[in-house]
Amino acid sequence: METITRLGVVGCGLMGSGIAEVAALRGADVLVTESSPEAARAGRRRVEASLDRGLLRGKITEAARDAARARLTVTDDFDALADRQFVVEAVAEHRDLKTGVFAALDRVVTDDEAILASNTSSIPIVDLAVSTRRPAQVIGMHFFNPVPVQRLVEIIPALTTSPDTVARTRAFAAGRLGKETVDATDRSGFVVNALLVPYLLAAVRMVESGSARAEDIDRGMELGCAHPMGPLRLLDLIGLETAQAVAESMYEEFKEPLYAPPALLRRMVAAGRLGRKSGRGFYDYTA
């Protein structure tokens, strides 16, 4: 089985930067593309700031940080992905945006054996696969936030994905990235979000109905169920707009009321209260 050394990442936001950081630390040649020169500079700063935090906390050495920096390129030139052996798409959770990225990757990536993976948390992989001429090499590879800390990756083959692509993706996740994997079927929400999202939305509905305060819900789950983080703090970490998009995708597929985004979640997203990234969600982070 070919050793994958050249990784491409599309998008250098919260998830894309984490994927790039982990791969660069573990010896891959990583090229990340962003939508503009400004976004590319911001993305590189995000990765380097995380590497610096790792150094300060004693998790990596100065030599490892410097080597990872040297292996990382962040650019707004999408065509630079042409020579990549494996590309992970990590753009916003919108179906049209993601299918457009996969169609573009199909045109740009020259290696016919290259794997094109999506970090989507809810969009069916087959919808992305059929936007390319190589559906056998398209697969879901769902990471968890923050990527440098969370050990899990869900591996999601579509109906069109070849067994060879699945095996190579598992090997890449474990061998190159040092992650643990679980297999999931190509259904919206996969394994983790199919269980997690209804729980998170139930917490929002409790706040919405006045049944309990956010602080009490989180404290109850942290102390009563030994969860490391309560559901509303977790939503603030994930990003409320991301949670809404995932819930909408799952509701579209299953039409189950427990997947429908509560009105309060929609109002908070409309108001720009997206969680930690905006400084305000269920909690205030401006201080």
PDB file of C-alpha atoms in Angstrom:
ATOM      1  CA  MET A   1       0.000   0.000   0.000  1.00  0.00           C
ATOM      2  CA  GLU A   2       1.379   3.391  -1.035  1.00  0.00           C
ATOM      3  CA  THR A   3       2.602   5.628   1.782  1.00  0.00           C
ATOM      4  CA  ILE A   4       0.750   8.936   1.669  1.00  0.00           C
ATOM      5  CA  THR A   5       3.123  11.826   2.305  1.00  0.00           C
ATOM      6  CA  ARG A   6       1.523  14.734   0.380  1.00  0.00           C
ATOM      7  CA  LEU A   7      -1.697  15.954   2.010  1.00  0.00           C
ATOM      8  CA  GLY A   8      -3.967  18.693   0.766  1.00  0.00           C
ATOM      9  CA  VAL A   9      -6.536  20.451   2.955  1.00  0.00           C
ATOM     10  CA  VAL A  10      -9.256  22.735   1.579  1.00  0.00           C
ATOM     11  CA  GLY A  11     -10.128  25.333   4.192  1.00  0.00           C
ATOM     12  CA  CYS A  12      -8.021  26.542   7.126  1.00  0.00           C
ATOM     13  CA  GLY A  13     -10.699  27.321   9.678  1.00  0.00           C
ATOM     14  CA  LEU A  14     -11.097  25.574  13.003  1.00  0.00           C
ATOM     15  CA  MET A  15     -11.173  22.046  11.568  1.00  0.00           C
ATOM     16  CA  GLY A  16      -8.912  22.468   8.544  1.00  0.00           C
ATOM     17  CA  SER A  17      -6.169  24.111  10.582  1.00  0.00           C
ATOM     18  CA  GLY A  18      -6.323  21.299  13.135  1.00  0.00           C
ATOM     19  CA  ILE A  19      -6.049  18.612  10.449  1.00  0.00           C
ATOM     20  CA  ALA A  20      -3.124  20.450   8.866  1.00  0.00           C
ATOM     21  CA  GLU A  21      -1.363  20.834  12.219  1.00  0.00           C
ATOM     22  CA  VAL A  22      -1.644  17.150  13.125  1.00  0.00           C
ATOM     23  CA  ALA A  23      -0.433  16.000   9.700  1.00  0.00           C
ATOM     24  CA  ALA A  24       2.508  18.427   9.654  1.00  0.00           C
ATOM     25  CA  LEU A  25       3.579  17.370  13.156  1.00  0.00           C
ATOM     26  CA  ARG A  26       3.563  13.743  12.041  1.00  0.00           C
ATOM     27  CA  GLY A  27       5.775  14.289   9.004  1.00  0.00           C
ATOM     28  CA  ALA A  28       3.428  14.980   6.091  1.00  0.00           C
ATOM     29  CA  ASP A  29       4.028  17.620   3.435  1.00  0.00           C
ATOM     30  CA  VAL A  30       0.848  19.679   3.971  1.00  0.00           C
ATOM     31  CA  LEU A  31      -0.622  22.185   1.532  1.00  0.00           C
ATOM     32  CA  VAL A  32      -3.732  24.094   2.603  1.00  0.00           C
ATOM     33  CA  THR A  33      -5.831  26.267   0.297  1.00  0.00           C
ATOM     34  CA  GLU A  34      -8.006  29.177   1.322  1.00  0.00           C
ATOM     35  CA  SER A  35     -10.352  31.489  -0.550  1.00  0.00           C
ATOM     36  CA  SER A  36      -8.173  34.627  -0.454  1.00  0.00           C
ATOM     37  CA  PRO A  37      -4.656  35.793   0.473  1.00  0.00           C
ATOM     38  CA  GLU A  38      -6.070  37.311   3.682  1.00  0.00           C
ATOM     39  CA  ALA A  39      -7.779  34.058   4.660  1.00  0.00           C
ATOM     40  CA  ALA A  40      -4.588  32.120   3.876  1.00  0.00           C
ATOM     41  CA  ARG A  41      -2.526  34.380   6.139  1.00  0.00           C
ATOM     42  CA  ALA A  42      -5.124  34.074   8.910  1.00  0.00           C
ATOM     43  CA  GLY A  43      -5.150  30.292   8.498  1.00  0.00           C
ATOM     44  CA  ARG A  44      -1.388  30.018   8.808  1.00  0.00           C
ATOM     45  CA  ARG A  45      -1.455  32.216  11.915  1.00  0.00           C
ATOM     46  CA  ARG A  46      -4.109  29.897  13.392  1.00  0.00           C
ATOM     47  CA  VAL A  47      -1.929  26.810  12.886  1.00  0.00           C
ATOM     48  CA  GLU A  48       1.215  28.507  14.165  1.00  0.00           C
ATOM     49  CA  ALA A  49      -0.572  29.842  17.251  1.00  0.00           C
ATOM     50  CA  SER A  50      -1.767  26.330  18.074  1.00  0.00           C
ATOM     51  CA  LEU A  51       1.757  24.948  17.615  1.00  0.00           C
ATOM     52  CA  ASP A  52       3.096  27.651  19.921  1.00  0.00           C
ATOM     53  CA  ARG A  53       0.506  26.721  22.570  1.00  0.00           C
ATOM     54  CA  GLY A  54       1.579  23.107  22.271  1.00  0.00           C
ATOM     55  CA  LEU A  55       5.179  24.140  22.876  1.00  0.00           C
ATOM     56  CA  LEU A  56       4.287  26.297  25.890  1.00  0.00           C
ATOM     57  CA  ARG A  57       2.296  23.442  27.428  1.00  0.00           C
ATOM     58  CA  GLY A  58       5.136  20.988  26.926  1.00  0.00           C
ATOM     59  CA  LYS A  59       3.228  18.807  24.459  1.00  0.00           C
ATOM     60  CA  ILE A  60       5.748  19.282  21.628  1.00  0.00           C
ATOM     61  CA  THR A  61       9.386  20.304  21.410  1.00  0.00           C
ATOM     62  CA  GLU A  62      10.727  23.416  19.735  1.00  0.00           C
ATOM     63  CA  ALA A  63      12.316  21.231  17.054  1.00  0.00           C
ATOM     64  CA  ALA A  64       8.958  19.530  16.342  1.00  0.00           C
ATOM     65  CA  ARG A  65       7.198  22.882  16.110  1.00  0.00           C
ATOM     66  CA  ASP A  66       9.765  24.290  13.701  1.00  0.00           C
ATOM     67  CA  ALA A  67       9.713  21.136  11.557  1.00  0.00           C
ATOM     68  CA  ALA A  68       5.898  21.266  11.347  1.00  0.00           C
ATOM     69  CA  ARG A  69       6.029  24.915  10.286  1.00  0.00           C
ATOM     70  CA  ALA A  70       8.511  24.025   7.549  1.00  0.00           C
ATOM     71  CA  ARG A  71       6.235  21.270   6.218  1.00  0.00           C
ATOM     72  CA  LEU A  72       3.191  23.578   6.024  1.00  0.00           C
ATOM     73  CA  THR A  73       2.169  25.734   3.054  1.00  0.00           C
ATOM     74  CA  VAL A  74      -1.014  27.818   3.129  1.00  0.00           C
ATOM     75  CA  THR A  75      -2.046  29.464  -0.132  1.00  0.00           C
ATOM     76  CA  ASP A  76      -5.019  30.874  -2.014  1.00  0.00           C
ATOM     77  CA  ASP A  77      -3.918  28.988  -5.167  1.00  0.00           C
ATOM     78  CA  PHE A  78      -6.363  26.083  -5.502  1.00  0.00           C
ATOM     79  CA  ASP A  79      -4.407  24.666  -8.459  1.00  0.00           C
ATOM     80  CA  ALA A  80      -1.471  24.022  -6.117  1.00  0.00           C
ATOM     81  CA  LEU A  81      -3.352  20.907  -4.957  1.00  0.00           C
ATOM     82  CA  ALA A  82      -2.577  19.213  -8.274  1.00  0.00           C
ATOM     83  CA  ASP A  83       0.147  16.878  -6.928  1.00  0.00           C
ATOM     84  CA  ARG A  84      -1.593  15.813  -3.706  1.00  0.00           C
ATOM     85  CA  GLN A  85      -2.087  12.114  -2.927  1.00  0.00           C
ATOM     86  CA  PHE A  86      -4.862  12.729  -0.383  1.00  0.00           C
ATOM     87  CA  VAL A  87      -7.082  15.807  -0.001  1.00  0.00           C
ATOM     88  CA  VAL A  88      -9.413  16.565   2.919  1.00  0.00           C
ATOM     89  CA  GLU A  89     -12.178  19.106   2.337  1.00  0.00           C
ATOM     90  CA  ALA A  90     -12.938  21.139   5.472  1.00  0.00           C
ATOM     91  CA  VAL A  91     -15.093  24.045   4.309  1.00  0.00           C
ATOM     92  CA  ALA A  92     -18.362  25.250   5.846  1.00  0.00           C
ATOM     93  CA  GLU A  93     -21.187  22.740   6.274  1.00  0.00           C
ATOM     94  CA  HIS A  94     -23.164  23.684   3.132  1.00  0.00           C
ATOM     95  CA  ARG A  95     -24.012  21.077   0.500  1.00  0.00           C
ATOM     96  CA  ASP A  96     -23.617  23.313  -2.580  1.00  0.00           C
ATOM     97  CA  LEU A  97     -20.287  24.678  -1.360  1.00  0.00           C
ATOM     98  CA  LYS A  98     -18.920  21.198  -0.700  1.00  0.00           C
ATOM     99  CA  THR A  99     -20.114  19.699  -3.993  1.00  0.00           C
ATOM    100  CA  GLY A 100     -18.483  22.637  -5.782  1.00  0.00           C
ATOM    101  CA  VAL A 101     -15.195  21.930  -3.989  1.00  0.00           C
ATOM    102  CA  PHE A 102     -15.291  18.261  -4.992  1.00  0.00           C
ATOM    103  CA  ALA A 103     -16.029  19.072  -8.620  1.00  0.00           C
ATOM    104  CA  ALA A 104     -13.066  21.474  -8.602  1.00  0.00           C
ATOM    105  CA  LEU A 105     -10.779  18.929  -6.904  1.00  0.00           C
ATOM    106  CA  ASP A 106     -11.713  16.380  -9.563  1.00  0.00           C
ATOM    107  CA  ARG A 107     -10.489  18.788 -12.244  1.00  0.00           C
ATOM    108  CA  VAL A 108      -7.315  19.875 -10.435  1.00  0.00           C
ATOM    109  CA  VAL A 109      -5.848  16.785  -8.707  1.00  0.00           C
ATOM    110  CA  THR A 110      -3.852  14.941 -11.362  1.00  0.00           C
ATOM    111  CA  ASP A 111      -3.214  11.621  -9.582  1.00  0.00           C
ATOM    112  CA  ASP A 112      -5.992   9.251 -10.665  1.00  0.00           C
ATOM    113  CA  GLU A 113      -5.486   7.246  -7.454  1.00  0.00           C
ATOM    114  CA  ALA A 114      -5.692  10.262  -5.123  1.00  0.00           C
ATOM    115  CA  ILE A 115      -8.312  10.040  -2.390  1.00  0.00           C
ATOM    116  CA  LEU A 116     -10.744  12.929  -1.926  1.00  0.00           C
ATOM    117  CA  ALA A 117     -12.185  12.994   1.602  1.00  0.00           C
ATOM    118  CA  SER A 118     -14.775  15.209   3.257  1.00  0.00           C
ATOM    119  CA  ASN A 119     -14.815  16.292   6.880  1.00  0.00           C
ATOM    120  CA  THR A 120     -18.579  16.823   6.687  1.00  0.00           C
ATOM    121  CA  SER A 121     -20.464  15.971   9.854  1.00  0.00           C
ATOM    122  CA  SER A 122     -23.858  15.424   8.250  1.00  0.00           C
ATOM    123  CA  ILE A 123     -23.969  15.658   4.437  1.00  0.00           C
ATOM    124  CA  PRO A 124     -24.289  12.281   2.651  1.00  0.00           C
ATOM    125  CA  ILE A 125     -20.954  11.325   1.101  1.00  0.00           C
ATOM    126  CA  VAL A 126     -22.589   9.970  -2.046  1.00  0.00           C
ATOM    127  CA  ASP A 127     -23.855  13.480  -2.857  1.00  0.00           C
ATOM    128  CA  LEU A 128     -20.225  14.635  -2.947  1.00  0.00           C
ATOM    129  CA  ALA A 129     -18.929  11.533  -4.748  1.00  0.00           C
ATOM    130  CA  VAL A 130     -21.260  11.880  -7.721  1.00  0.00           C
ATOM    131  CA  SER A 131     -20.035  15.433  -8.355  1.00  0.00           C
ATOM    132  CA  THR A 132     -16.717  13.889  -9.469  1.00  0.00           C
ATOM    133  CA  ARG A 133     -15.563  11.481 -12.178  1.00  0.00           C
ATOM    134  CA  ARG A 134     -13.852   9.339  -9.522  1.00  0.00           C
ATOM    135  CA  PRO A 135     -16.606   8.399  -7.049  1.00  0.00           C
ATOM    136  CA  ALA A 136     -14.701   5.255  -6.024  1.00  0.00           C
ATOM    137  CA  GLN A 137     -12.035   7.473  -4.428  1.00  0.00           C
ATOM    138  CA  VAL A 138     -14.403   9.758  -2.485  1.00  0.00           C
ATOM    139  CA  ILE A 139     -14.943   9.029   1.218  1.00  0.00           C
ATOM    140  CA  GLY A 140     -16.025  10.687   4.449  1.00  0.00           C
ATOM    141  CA  MET A 141     -13.384  11.347   7.082  1.00  0.00           C
ATOM    142  CA  HIS A 142     -15.069  13.112   9.999  1.00  0.00           C
ATOM    143  CA  PHE A 143     -12.686  14.620  12.560  1.00  0.00           C
ATOM    144  CA  PHE A 144     -13.673  16.031  15.950  1.00  0.00           C
ATOM    145  CA  ASN A 145     -12.903  19.401  17.498  1.00  0.00           C
ATOM    146  CA  PRO A 146     -10.216  20.199  18.552  1.00  0.00           C
ATOM    147  CA  VAL A 147      -8.463  17.939  16.052  1.00  0.00           C
ATOM    148  CA  PRO A 148      -5.032  17.952  17.782  1.00  0.00           C
ATOM    149  CA  VAL A 149      -6.665  16.681  21.001  1.00  0.00           C
ATOM    150  CA  GLN A 150      -9.566  14.457  19.931  1.00  0.00           C
ATOM    151  CA  ARG A 151      -8.419  10.978  18.934  1.00  0.00           C
ATOM    152  CA  LEU A 152     -11.421   9.860  16.882  1.00  0.00           C
ATOM    153  CA  VAL A 153     -12.064   9.908  13.138  1.00  0.00           C
ATOM    154  CA  GLU A 154     -15.237   8.458  11.627  1.00  0.00           C
ATOM    155  CA  ILE A 155     -14.622   6.680   8.303  1.00  0.00           C
ATOM    156  CA  ILE A 156     -17.684   6.858   6.037  1.00  0.00           C
ATOM    157  CA  PRO A 157     -17.710   5.126   2.641  1.00  0.00           C
ATOM    158  CA  ALA A 158     -20.444   5.961   0.159  1.00  0.00           C
ATOM    159  CA  LEU A 159     -22.160   3.295  -1.925  1.00  0.00           C
ATOM    160  CA  THR A 160     -19.649   4.209  -4.636  1.00  0.00           C
ATOM    161  CA  THR A 161     -16.469   4.075  -2.496  1.00  0.00           C
ATOM    162  CA  SER A 162     -14.053   1.239  -3.296  1.00  0.00           C
ATOM    163  CA  PRO A 163     -12.750  -1.150  -0.608  1.00  0.00           C
ATOM    164  CA  ASP A 164      -9.220  -0.044  -1.509  1.00  0.00           C
ATOM    165  CA  THR A 165     -10.117   3.596  -0.723  1.00  0.00           C
ATOM    166  CA  VAL A 166     -11.552   2.560   2.646  1.00  0.00           C
ATOM    167  CA  ALA A 167      -8.426   0.556   3.528  1.00  0.00           C
ATOM    168  CA  ARG A 168      -6.061   3.334   2.461  1.00  0.00           C
ATOM    169  CA  THR A 169      -8.046   5.940   4.394  1.00  0.00           C
ATOM    170  CA  ARG A 170      -8.005   3.845   7.568  1.00  0.00           C
ATOM    171  CA  ALA A 171      -4.267   3.339   7.184  1.00  0.00           C
ATOM    172  CA  PHE A 172      -3.714   7.075   6.620  1.00  0.00           C
ATOM    173  CA  ALA A 173      -5.801   8.031   9.675  1.00  0.00           C
ATOM    174  CA  ALA A 174      -4.020   5.558  11.940  1.00  0.00           C
ATOM    175  CA  GLY A 175      -0.493   5.530  10.534  1.00  0.00           C
ATOM    176  CA  ARG A 176       0.060   9.101   9.395  1.00  0.00           C
ATOM    177  CA  LEU A 177      -2.289  10.976  11.729  1.00  0.00           C
ATOM    178  CA  GLY A 178      -2.219   8.680  14.766  1.00  0.00           C
ATOM    179  CA  LYS A 179      -6.003   8.604  15.109  1.00  0.00           C
ATOM    180  CA  GLU A 180      -8.427   5.911  16.220  1.00  0.00           C
ATOM    181  CA  THR A 181     -11.194   5.138  13.712  1.00  0.00           C
ATOM    182  CA  VAL A 182     -14.757   3.886  13.759  1.00  0.00           C
ATOM    183  CA  ASP A 183     -16.731   2.844  10.682  1.00  0.00           C
ATOM    184  CA  ALA A 184     -20.034   4.548   9.900  1.00  0.00           C
ATOM    185  CA  THR A 185     -22.649   4.087   7.215  1.00  0.00           C
ATOM    186  CA  ASP A 186     -23.448   6.932   4.851  1.00  0.00           C
ATOM    187  CA  ARG A 187     -26.435   8.357   6.683  1.00  0.00           C
ATOM    188  CA  SER A 188     -26.734  11.941   7.856  1.00  0.00           C
ATOM    189  CA  GLY A 189     -25.077  12.336  11.260  1.00  0.00           C
ATOM    190  CA  PHE A 190     -23.101   9.089  10.926  1.00  0.00           C
ATOM    191  CA  VAL A 191     -22.521   7.536  14.402  1.00  0.00           C
ATOM    192  CA  VAL A 192     -21.539  10.271  16.834  1.00  0.00           C
ATOM    193  CA  ASN A 193     -23.776  13.125  15.691  1.00  0.00           C
ATOM    194  CA  ALA A 194     -26.769  10.812  15.298  1.00  0.00           C
ATOM    195  CA  LEU A 195     -26.567  10.371  19.078  1.00  0.00           C
ATOM    196  CA  LEU A 196     -25.100  13.738  20.067  1.00  0.00           C
ATOM    197  CA  VAL A 197     -27.244  16.230  18.136  1.00  0.00           C
ATOM    198  CA  PRO A 198     -30.632  15.282  19.669  1.00  0.00           C
ATOM    199  CA  TYR A 199     -29.022  15.598  23.118  1.00  0.00           C
ATOM    200  CA  LEU A 200     -27.641  19.068  22.332  1.00  0.00           C
ATOM    201  CA  LEU A 201     -30.941  20.247  20.853  1.00  0.00           C
ATOM    202  CA  ALA A 202     -32.825  18.947  23.906  1.00  0.00           C
ATOM    203  CA  ALA A 203     -30.623  21.167  26.090  1.00  0.00           C
ATOM    204  CA  VAL A 204     -31.469  24.193  23.897  1.00  0.00           C
ATOM    205  CA  ARG A 205     -35.174  23.396  24.213  1.00  0.00           C
ATOM    206  CA  MET A 206     -34.848  23.286  28.013  1.00  0.00           C
ATOM    207  CA  VAL A 207     -33.405  26.822  27.992  1.00  0.00           C
ATOM    208  CA  GLU A 208     -35.990  27.946  25.434  1.00  0.00           C
ATOM    209  CA  SER A 209     -38.909  26.687  27.555  1.00  0.00           C
ATOM    210  CA  GLY A 210     -37.505  28.145  30.780  1.00  0.00           C
ATOM    211  CA  SER A 211     -37.180  24.687  32.315  1.00  0.00           C
ATOM    212  CA  ALA A 212     -33.582  25.317  33.411  1.00  0.00           C
ATOM    213  CA  ARG A 213     -30.756  27.796  33.070  1.00  0.00           C
ATOM    214  CA  ALA A 214     -27.784  27.040  30.814  1.00  0.00           C
ATOM    215  CA  GLU A 215     -25.432  26.982  33.804  1.00  0.00           C
ATOM    216  CA  ASP A 216     -27.578  24.457  35.675  1.00  0.00           C
ATOM    217  CA  ILE A 217     -28.002  22.183  32.646  1.00  0.00           C
ATOM    218  CA  ASP A 218     -24.253  22.100  32.051  1.00  0.00           C
ATOM    219  CA  ARG A 219     -23.385  21.669  35.717  1.00  0.00           C
ATOM    220  CA  GLY A 220     -25.932  18.879  35.994  1.00  0.00           C
ATOM    221  CA  MET A 221     -24.463  16.913  33.081  1.00  0.00           C
ATOM    222  CA  GLU A 222     -20.867  17.538  34.134  1.00  0.00           C
ATOM    223  CA  LEU A 223     -21.348  16.537  37.773  1.00  0.00           C
ATOM    224  CA  GLY A 224     -24.279  14.147  37.451  1.00  0.00           C
ATOM    225  CA  CYS A 225     -23.172  12.234  34.351  1.00  0.00           C
ATOM    226  CA  ALA A 226     -19.390  12.856  34.445  1.00  0.00           C
ATOM    227  CA  HIS A 227     -19.436  14.619  31.071  1.00  0.00           C
ATOM    228  CA  PRO A 228     -16.260  16.689  30.592  1.00  0.00           C
ATOM    229  CA  MET A 229     -18.344  19.544  29.179  1.00  0.00           C
ATOM    230  CA  GLY A 230     -22.049  20.312  29.385  1.00  0.00           C
ATOM    231  CA  PRO A 231     -24.176  20.435  26.220  1.00  0.00           C
ATOM    232  CA  LEU A 232     -24.483  24.208  25.971  1.00  0.00           C
ATOM    233  CA  ARG A 233     -20.786  24.855  26.529  1.00  0.00           C
ATOM    234  CA  LEU A 234     -20.167  22.187  23.899  1.00  0.00           C
ATOM    235  CA  LEU A 235     -22.486  23.955  21.465  1.00  0.00           C
ATOM    236  CA  ASP A 236     -20.567  27.186  22.050  1.00  0.00           C
ATOM    237  CA  LEU A 237     -17.343  25.317  21.266  1.00  0.00           C
ATOM    238  CA  ILE A 238     -18.717  23.656  18.121  1.00  0.00           C
ATOM    239  CA  GLY A 239     -20.293  26.883  16.852  1.00  0.00           C
ATOM    240  CA  LEU A 240     -24.041  27.403  16.863  1.00  0.00           C
ATOM    241  CA  GLU A 241     -24.229  27.924  13.097  1.00  0.00           C
ATOM    242  CA  THR A 242     -22.455  24.600  12.551  1.00  0.00           C
ATOM    243  CA  ALA A 243     -24.836  22.842  14.937  1.00  0.00           C
ATOM    244  CA  GLN A 244     -27.805  24.377  13.116  1.00  0.00           C
ATOM    245  CA  ALA A 245     -26.492  23.245   9.719  1.00  0.00           C
ATOM    246  CA  VAL A 246     -25.936  19.689  10.990  1.00  0.00           C
ATOM    247  CA  ALA A 247     -29.395  19.575  12.545  1.00  0.00           C
ATOM    248  CA  GLU A 248     -31.009  20.861   9.351  1.00  0.00           C
ATOM    249  CA  SER A 249     -29.217  18.236   7.267  1.00  0.00           C
ATOM    250  CA  MET A 250     -30.309  15.454   9.601  1.00  0.00           C
ATOM    251  CA  TYR A 251     -33.897  16.720   9.729  1.00  0.00           C
ATOM    252  CA  GLU A 252     -33.983  16.932   5.931  1.00  0.00           C
ATOM    253  CA  GLU A 253     -33.033  13.263   5.667  1.00  0.00           C
ATOM    254  CA  PHE A 254     -35.077  11.717   8.495  1.00  0.00           C
ATOM    255  CA  LYS A 255     -37.885  14.223   9.202  1.00  0.00           C
ATOM    256  CA  GLU A 256     -37.619  13.352  12.889  1.00  0.00           C
ATOM    257  CA  PRO A 257     -38.761  16.251  15.148  1.00  0.00           C
ATOM    258  CA  LEU A 258     -35.870  15.655  17.561  1.00  0.00           C
ATOM    259  CA  TYR A 259     -33.445  16.707  14.776  1.00  0.00           C
ATOM    260  CA  ALA A 260     -35.254  19.997  13.998  1.00  0.00           C
ATOM    261  CA  PRO A 261     -33.287  23.086  15.111  1.00  0.00           C
ATOM    262  CA  PRO A 262     -35.153  24.876  17.946  1.00  0.00           C
ATOM    263  CA  ALA A 263     -36.312  28.418  17.314  1.00  0.00           C
ATOM    264  CA  LEU A 264     -33.911  29.740  19.975  1.00  0.00           C
ATOM    265  CA  LEU A 265     -30.936  28.240  18.134  1.00  0.00           C
ATOM    266  CA  ARG A 266     -32.046  29.874  14.879  1.00  0.00           C
ATOM    267  CA  ARG A 267     -32.516  33.252  16.588  1.00  0.00           C
ATOM    268  CA  MET A 268     -29.085  33.123  18.197  1.00  0.00           C
ATOM    269  CA  VAL A 269     -27.434  32.295  14.863  1.00  0.00           C
ATOM    270  CA  ALA A 270     -29.336  35.126  13.165  1.00  0.00           C
ATOM    271  CA  ALA A 271     -28.121  37.491  15.907  1.00  0.00           C
ATOM    272  CA  GLY A 272     -24.509  36.439  15.364  1.00  0.00           C
ATOM    273  CA  ARG A 273     -24.243  34.740  18.760  1.00  0.00           C
ATOM    274  CA  LEU A 274     -22.295  31.770  17.441  1.00  0.00           C
ATOM    275  CA  GLY A 275     -20.407  30.764  20.576  1.00  0.00           C
ATOM    276  CA  ARG A 276     -16.736  31.139  21.379  1.00  0.00           C
ATOM    277  CA  LYS A 277     -15.772  32.214  17.857  1.00  0.00           C
ATOM    278  CA  SER A 278     -18.015  35.300  18.037  1.00  0.00           C
ATOM    279  CA  GLY A 279     -17.466  36.009  21.752  1.00  0.00           C
ATOM    280  CA  ARG A 280     -21.074  35.266  22.716  1.00  0.00           C
ATOM    281  CA  GLY A 281     -23.300  32.215  22.635  1.00  0.00           C
ATOM    282  CA  PHE A 282     -25.021  30.640  25.604  1.00  0.00           C
ATOM    283  CA  TYR A 283     -22.129  32.183  27.558  1.00  0.00           C
ATOM    284  CA  ASP A 284     -20.235  35.463  27.275  1.00  0.00           C
ATOM    285  CA  TYR A 285     -16.582  35.064  26.254  1.00  0.00           C
ATOM    286  CA  THR A 286     -15.739  38.742  25.695  1.00  0.00           C
ATOM    287  CA  ALA A 287     -13.925  39.010  29.027  1.00  0.00           C
TER     288      ALA A 287
END
